[in-house]
PDB file of C-alpha atoms in Angstrom:
ATOM      1  CA  UNK P   1     -66.098 159.475 107.478  1.00 43.00           C
ATOM      2  CA  UNK P   2     -66.157 158.194 111.077  1.00 42.00           C
ATOM      3  CA  UNK P   3     -66.354 154.574 109.720  1.00 39.00           C
ATOM      4  CA  UNK P   4     -63.505 154.516 107.368  1.00 40.00           C
ATOM      5  CA  UNK P   5     -61.234 155.924 110.155  1.00 35.00           C
ATOM      6  CA  UNK P   6     -62.486 153.013 112.478  1.00 38.00           C
ATOM      7  CA  UNK P   7     -61.943 150.654 109.666  1.00 34.00           C
ATOM      8  CA  UNK P   8     -58.592 151.809 108.547  1.00 32.00           C
ATOM      9  CA  UNK P   9     -57.375 152.010 112.650  1.00 33.00           C
ATOM     10  CA  UNK P  10     -58.520 148.185 113.056  1.00 33.00           C
ATOM     11  CA  UNK P  11     -56.768 146.948 110.210  1.00 36.00           C
ATOM     12  CA  UNK P  12     -53.669 149.495 111.187  1.00 35.00           C
ATOM     13  CA  UNK P  13     -53.789 147.523 114.556  1.00 35.00           C
ATOM     14  CA  UNK P  14     -53.647 143.951 112.914  1.00 35.00           C
ATOM     15  CA  UNK P  15     -51.368 144.803 110.156  1.00 34.00           C
ATOM     16  CA  UNK P  16     -48.474 143.951 113.006  1.00 35.00           C
ATOM     17  CA  UNK P  17     -49.718 140.636 114.255  1.00 34.00           C
ATOM     18  CA  UNK P  18     -50.151 139.383 110.083  1.00 32.00           C
ATOM     19  CA  UNK P  19     -46.440 140.071 109.737  1.00 30.00           C
ATOM     20  CA  UNK P  20     -45.429 138.512 112.910  1.00 31.00           C
ATOM     21  CA  UNK P  21     -47.756 135.579 112.324  1.00 33.00           C
ATOM     22  CA  UNK P  22     -45.954 135.237 109.045  1.00 31.00           C
ATOM     23  CA  UNK P  23     -42.645 135.687 110.308  1.00 34.00           C
ATOM     24  CA  UNK P  24     -43.167 132.744 112.574  1.00 37.00           C
ATOM     25  CA  UNK P  25     -44.001 130.437 109.777  1.00 38.00           C
ATOM     26  CA  UNK P  26     -39.999 130.791 108.315  1.00 37.00           C
ATOM     27  CA  UNK P  27     -37.930 128.083 109.838  1.00 40.00           C
ATOM     28  CA  UNK P  28     -35.527 128.735 112.444  1.00 44.00           C
ATOM     29  CA  UNK P  29     -32.123 128.012 111.703  1.00 62.00           C
ATOM     30  CA  UNK P  30     -31.985 125.424 114.249  1.00 82.00           C
ATOM     31  CA  UNK P  31     -34.737 123.799 112.451  1.00 95.00           C
ATOM     32  CA  UNK P  32     -34.779 120.583 109.828  1.00 97.00           C
ATOM     33  CA  UNK P  33     -34.814 121.987 106.593  1.00 97.00           C
ATOM     34  CA  UNK P  34     -36.609 120.318 102.704  1.00 97.00           C
ATOM     35  CA  UNK P  35     -32.657 120.268 101.564  1.00 97.00           C
ATOM     36  CA  UNK P  36     -31.285 118.484 104.616  1.00 97.00           C
ATOM     37  CA  UNK P  37     -33.164 115.478 103.482  1.00 97.00           C
ATOM     38  CA  UNK P  38     -32.661 115.883  99.611  1.00 97.00           C
ATOM     39  CA  UNK P  39     -28.951 115.274 100.507  1.00 98.00           C
ATOM     40  CA  UNK P  40     -29.742 111.957 101.657  1.00 98.00           C
ATOM     41  CA  UNK P  41     -31.454 111.137  98.110  1.00 98.00           C
ATOM     42  CA  UNK P  42     -29.282 107.949  96.161  1.00 98.00           C
ATOM     43  CA  UNK P  43     -27.488 104.563  96.747  1.00 99.00           C
ATOM     44  CA  UNK P  44     -25.260 104.756 100.576  1.00 99.00           C
ATOM     45  CA  UNK P  45     -22.764 101.717 101.578  1.00 99.00           C
ATOM     46  CA  UNK P  46     -21.707 101.007 105.140  1.00 99.00           C
ATOM     47  CA  UNK P  47     -22.367  99.477 108.249  1.00 98.00           C
ATOM     48  CA  UNK P  48     -24.971  98.752 111.395  1.00 98.00           C
ATOM     49  CA  UNK P  49     -23.166  98.643 114.543  1.00 98.00           C
ATOM     50  CA  UNK P  50     -25.163  97.623 117.589  1.00 95.00           C
ATOM     51  CA  UNK P  51     -25.003  96.717 121.160  1.00 88.00           C
ATOM     52  CA  UNK P  52     -25.068  92.859 120.991  1.00 88.00           C
ATOM     53  CA  UNK P  53     -27.458  92.397 124.705  1.00 83.00           C
ATOM     54  CA  UNK P  54     -26.119  88.454 125.099  1.00 90.00           C
ATOM     55  CA  UNK P  55     -22.861  89.677 125.137  1.00 91.00           C
ATOM     56  CA  UNK P  56     -23.096  93.375 125.739  1.00 87.00           C
ATOM     57  CA  UNK P  57     -20.435  93.989 123.203  1.00 92.00           C
ATOM     58  CA  UNK P  58     -20.831  96.030 120.085  1.00 93.00           C
ATOM     59  CA  UNK P  59     -21.406  93.909 116.954  1.00 95.00           C
ATOM     60  CA  UNK P  60     -21.243  95.005 113.413  1.00 97.00           C
ATOM     61  CA  UNK P  61     -22.430  93.978 109.723  1.00 96.00           C
ATOM     62  CA  UNK P  62     -22.295  95.304 106.235  1.00 98.00           C
ATOM     63  CA  UNK P  63     -25.724  97.733 105.527  1.00 98.00           C
ATOM     64  CA  UNK P  64     -27.162  99.244 102.640  1.00 98.00           C
ATOM     65  CA  UNK P  65     -29.324 102.227 102.409  1.00 98.00           C
ATOM     66  CA  UNK P  66     -31.432 103.192  99.648  1.00 99.00           C
ATOM     67  CA  UNK P  67     -33.152 106.709  99.626  1.00 99.00           C
ATOM     68  CA  UNK P  68     -35.906 108.299  97.079  1.00 98.00           C
ATOM     69  CA  UNK P  69     -37.924 110.919  97.331  1.00 98.00           C
ATOM     70  CA  UNK P  70     -41.056 111.313  99.303  1.00 97.00           C
ATOM     71  CA  UNK P  71     -44.768 112.608  98.540  1.00 97.00           C
ATOM     72  CA  UNK P  72     -43.214 116.267  99.321  1.00 97.00           C
ATOM     73  CA  UNK P  73     -40.253 118.084 100.238  1.00 97.00           C
ATOM     74  CA  UNK P  74     -41.064 117.297 103.956  1.00 98.00           C
ATOM     75  CA  UNK P  75     -40.250 113.430 103.412  1.00 98.00           C
ATOM     76  CA  UNK P  76     -38.214 111.177 102.066  1.00 98.00           C
ATOM     77  CA  UNK P  77     -38.764 106.940 101.730  1.00 98.00           C
ATOM     78  CA  UNK P  78     -35.864 105.018 102.310  1.00 98.00           C
ATOM     79  CA  UNK P  79     -35.070 100.972 102.295  1.00 98.00           C
ATOM     80  CA  UNK P  80     -32.488  99.220 105.569  1.00 97.00           C
ATOM     81  CA  UNK P  81     -30.754  96.322 102.933  1.00 98.00           C
ATOM     82  CA  UNK P  82     -28.637  93.882 105.047  1.00 97.00           C
ATOM     83  CA  UNK P  83     -26.663  92.561 102.788  1.00 96.00           C
ATOM     84  CA  UNK P  84     -26.071  88.833 104.890  1.00 90.00           C
ATOM     85  CA  UNK P  85     -29.479  89.081 106.733  1.00 93.00           C
ATOM     86  CA  UNK P  86     -32.372  90.199 104.108  1.00 94.00           C
ATOM     87  CA  UNK P  87     -34.875  89.273 106.896  1.00 96.00           C
ATOM     88  CA  UNK P  88     -33.714  92.346 108.730  1.00 95.00           C
ATOM     89  CA  UNK P  89     -34.117  94.571 105.583  1.00 97.00           C
ATOM     90  CA  UNK P  90     -37.242  97.433 106.523  1.00 97.00           C
ATOM     91  CA  UNK P  91     -38.665 100.336 104.214  1.00 98.00           C
ATOM     92  CA  UNK P  92     -39.094 103.419 106.601  1.00 97.00           C
ATOM     93  CA  UNK P  93     -40.061 107.128 106.012  1.00 97.00           C
ATOM     94  CA  UNK P  94     -38.175 110.119 107.203  1.00 97.00           C
ATOM     95  CA  UNK P  95     -40.784 113.095 107.720  1.00 98.00           C
ATOM     96  CA  UNK P  96     -40.007 116.672 108.833  1.00 97.00           C
ATOM     97  CA  UNK P  97     -42.537 118.876 110.521  1.00 97.00           C
ATOM     98  CA  UNK P  98     -43.855 121.984 108.207  1.00 96.00           C
ATOM     99  CA  UNK P  99     -42.135 124.080 111.022  1.00 95.00           C
ATOM    100  CA  UNK P 100     -38.903 121.881 110.829  1.00 96.00           C
ATOM    101  CA  UNK P 101     -38.839 121.460 114.827  1.00 97.00           C
ATOM    102  CA  UNK P 102     -39.574 117.970 114.838  1.00 97.00           C
ATOM    103  CA  UNK P 103     -38.322 114.629 112.589  1.00 97.00           C
ATOM    104  CA  UNK P 104     -40.331 111.705 112.690  1.00 96.00           C
ATOM    105  CA  UNK P 105     -42.850 113.523 115.312  1.00 95.00           C
ATOM    106  CA  UNK P 106     -39.441 113.501 117.745  1.00 96.00           C
ATOM    107  CA  UNK P 107     -38.483 117.166 118.801  1.00 96.00           C
ATOM    108  CA  UNK P 108     -35.140 118.860 117.187  1.00 97.00           C
ATOM    109  CA  UNK P 109     -32.778 119.875 119.908  1.00 96.00           C
ATOM    110  CA  UNK P 110     -30.360 121.256 117.365  1.00 97.00           C
ATOM    111  CA  UNK P 111     -29.452 121.617 114.121  1.00 98.00           C
ATOM    112  CA  UNK P 112     -25.985 122.612 113.587  1.00 96.00           C
ATOM    113  CA  UNK P 113     -23.117 122.763 110.633  1.00 96.00           C
ATOM    114  CA  UNK P 114     -20.528 121.729 111.267  1.00 97.00           C
ATOM    115  CA  UNK P 115     -16.927 122.904 110.254  1.00 97.00           C
ATOM    116  CA  UNK P 116     -16.604 120.369 107.830  1.00 97.00           C
ATOM    117  CA  UNK P 117     -20.030 121.359 106.130  1.00 96.00           C
ATOM    118  CA  UNK P 118     -21.947 118.071 107.128  1.00 98.00           C
ATOM    119  CA  UNK P 119     -25.124 119.084 109.365  1.00 98.00           C
ATOM    120  CA  UNK P 120     -25.566 117.725 112.251  1.00 98.00           C
ATOM    121  CA  UNK P 121     -29.540 117.346 113.342  1.00 98.00           C
ATOM    122  CA  UNK P 122     -30.200 115.813 117.062  1.00 98.00           C
ATOM    123  CA  UNK P 123     -33.360 114.819 118.329  1.00 98.00           C
ATOM    124  CA  UNK P 124     -34.789 113.171 121.609  1.00 96.00           C
ATOM    125  CA  UNK P 125     -37.446 111.272 123.170  1.00 96.00           C
ATOM    126  CA  UNK P 126     -38.311 110.227 126.493  1.00 94.00           C
ATOM    127  CA  UNK P 127     -40.004 106.295 126.766  1.00 91.00           C
ATOM    128  CA  UNK P 128     -39.989 103.585 128.744  1.00 88.00           C
ATOM    129  CA  UNK P 129     -37.358 101.120 128.579  1.00 81.00           C
ATOM    130  CA  UNK P 130     -38.759  97.298 127.985  1.00 75.00           C
ATOM    131  CA  UNK P 131     -36.035  95.839 128.428  1.00 74.00           C
ATOM    132  CA  UNK P 132     -34.907  97.802 131.723  1.00 71.00           C
ATOM    133  CA  UNK P 133     -37.979  98.610 132.625  1.00 82.00           C
ATOM    134  CA  UNK P 134     -36.914 102.356 133.378  1.00 88.00           C
ATOM    135  CA  UNK P 135     -37.712 105.882 132.115  1.00 94.00           C
ATOM    136  CA  UNK P 136     -35.284 106.663 129.226  1.00 95.00           C
ATOM    137  CA  UNK P 137     -34.093 109.275 126.957  1.00 96.00           C
ATOM    138  CA  UNK P 138     -32.975 108.541 123.075  1.00 96.00           C
ATOM    139  CA  UNK P 139     -31.232 110.888 121.931  1.00 98.00           C
ATOM    140  CA  UNK P 140     -30.532 110.379 117.717  1.00 98.00           C
ATOM    141  CA  UNK P 141     -27.703 112.043 116.150  1.00 98.00           C
ATOM    142  CA  UNK P 142     -28.209 112.347 112.526  1.00 98.00           C
ATOM    143  CA  UNK P 143     -25.109 113.506 110.677  1.00 99.00           C
ATOM    144  CA  UNK P 144     -25.325 114.539 106.957  1.00 98.00           C
ATOM    145  CA  UNK P 145     -22.451 115.236 104.600  1.00 98.00           C
ATOM    146  CA  UNK P 146     -22.780 115.112 100.588  1.00 96.00           C
ATOM    147  CA  UNK P 147     -20.585 111.338 100.454  1.00 98.00           C
ATOM    148  CA  UNK P 148     -21.560 110.375 104.079  1.00 98.00           C
ATOM    149  CA  UNK P 149     -24.073 109.994 106.261  1.00 98.00           C
ATOM    150  CA  UNK P 150     -24.537 108.588 109.788  1.00 99.00           C
ATOM    151  CA  UNK P 151     -26.807 107.882 112.366  1.00 98.00           C
ATOM    152  CA  UNK P 152     -26.119 106.867 116.285  1.00 98.00           C
ATOM    153  CA  UNK P 153     -29.031 106.436 118.814  1.00 97.00           C
ATOM    154  CA  UNK P 154     -27.809 106.613 122.833  1.00 96.00           C
ATOM    155  CA  UNK P 155     -29.906 105.630 125.684  1.00 94.00           C
ATOM    156  CA  UNK P 156     -29.367 107.608 128.815  1.00 95.00           C
ATOM    157  CA  UNK P 157     -31.340 105.922 131.915  1.00 93.00           C
ATOM    158  CA  UNK P 158     -33.423 108.113 134.304  1.00 93.00           C
ATOM    159  CA  UNK P 159     -31.163 108.952 137.078  1.00 92.00           C
ATOM    160  CA  UNK P 160     -27.722 108.671 135.343  1.00 94.00           C
ATOM    161  CA  UNK P 161     -25.903 110.447 133.624  1.00 95.00           C
ATOM    162  CA  UNK P 162     -24.292 108.042 131.512  1.00 95.00           C
ATOM    163  CA  UNK P 163     -25.271 107.704 127.491  1.00 95.00           C
ATOM    164  CA  UNK P 164     -25.157 104.251 125.910  1.00 92.00           C
ATOM    165  CA  UNK P 165     -24.903 103.954 122.498  1.00 94.00           C
ATOM    166  CA  UNK P 166     -27.535 101.231 121.087  1.00 93.00           C
ATOM    167  CA  UNK P 167     -26.939 101.408 117.175  1.00 96.00           C
ATOM    168  CA  UNK P 168     -24.935 103.533 114.936  1.00 98.00           C
ATOM    169  CA  UNK P 169     -25.037 103.332 111.484  1.00 98.00           C
ATOM    170  CA  UNK P 170     -22.258 104.453 108.889  1.00 99.00           C
ATOM    171  CA  UNK P 171     -22.858 105.183 104.934  1.00 99.00           C
ATOM    172  CA  UNK P 172     -20.754 105.953 101.879  1.00 99.00           C
ATOM    173  CA  UNK P 173     -22.643 107.515  99.070  1.00 98.00           C
ATOM    174  CA  UNK P 174     -21.955 105.114  96.179  1.00 96.00           C
TER     175      UNK P 174
END
């Protein structure tokens, strides 16, 4: 009888831990969700604007994006297509961590549903800039709507408060 009471007592001690661990596995509202990526599946047409380092001026060119489901709900496969510059075409994947706190291994700073219903996801990461030879923080802002999608990359160099746009993709779903 004493053994049964001890076993019951030990089980009761660990039961709340199991419940807490189960809740911790659920994505928080600020984390990226598989349904966010699912909105991107399809064909998109738009533009890429980037900072031309030779002129220090923005340059815009046509861009298309084709997005297909990945190997699971946490991944999509995509292709950037540049009609005027086919050598610049590229394939990539977007992966979210199971917890939703990382997008392509980059820390998710925020996930917000905007007043117009679009989802805005912001990631940040630090690195040493190859051109400036300084430490910098890259901020990538994804804004996902049913018919519009944009990805903007900004950089902030160490010791400054200013953010500079590196590139901005804007698309309409076709």
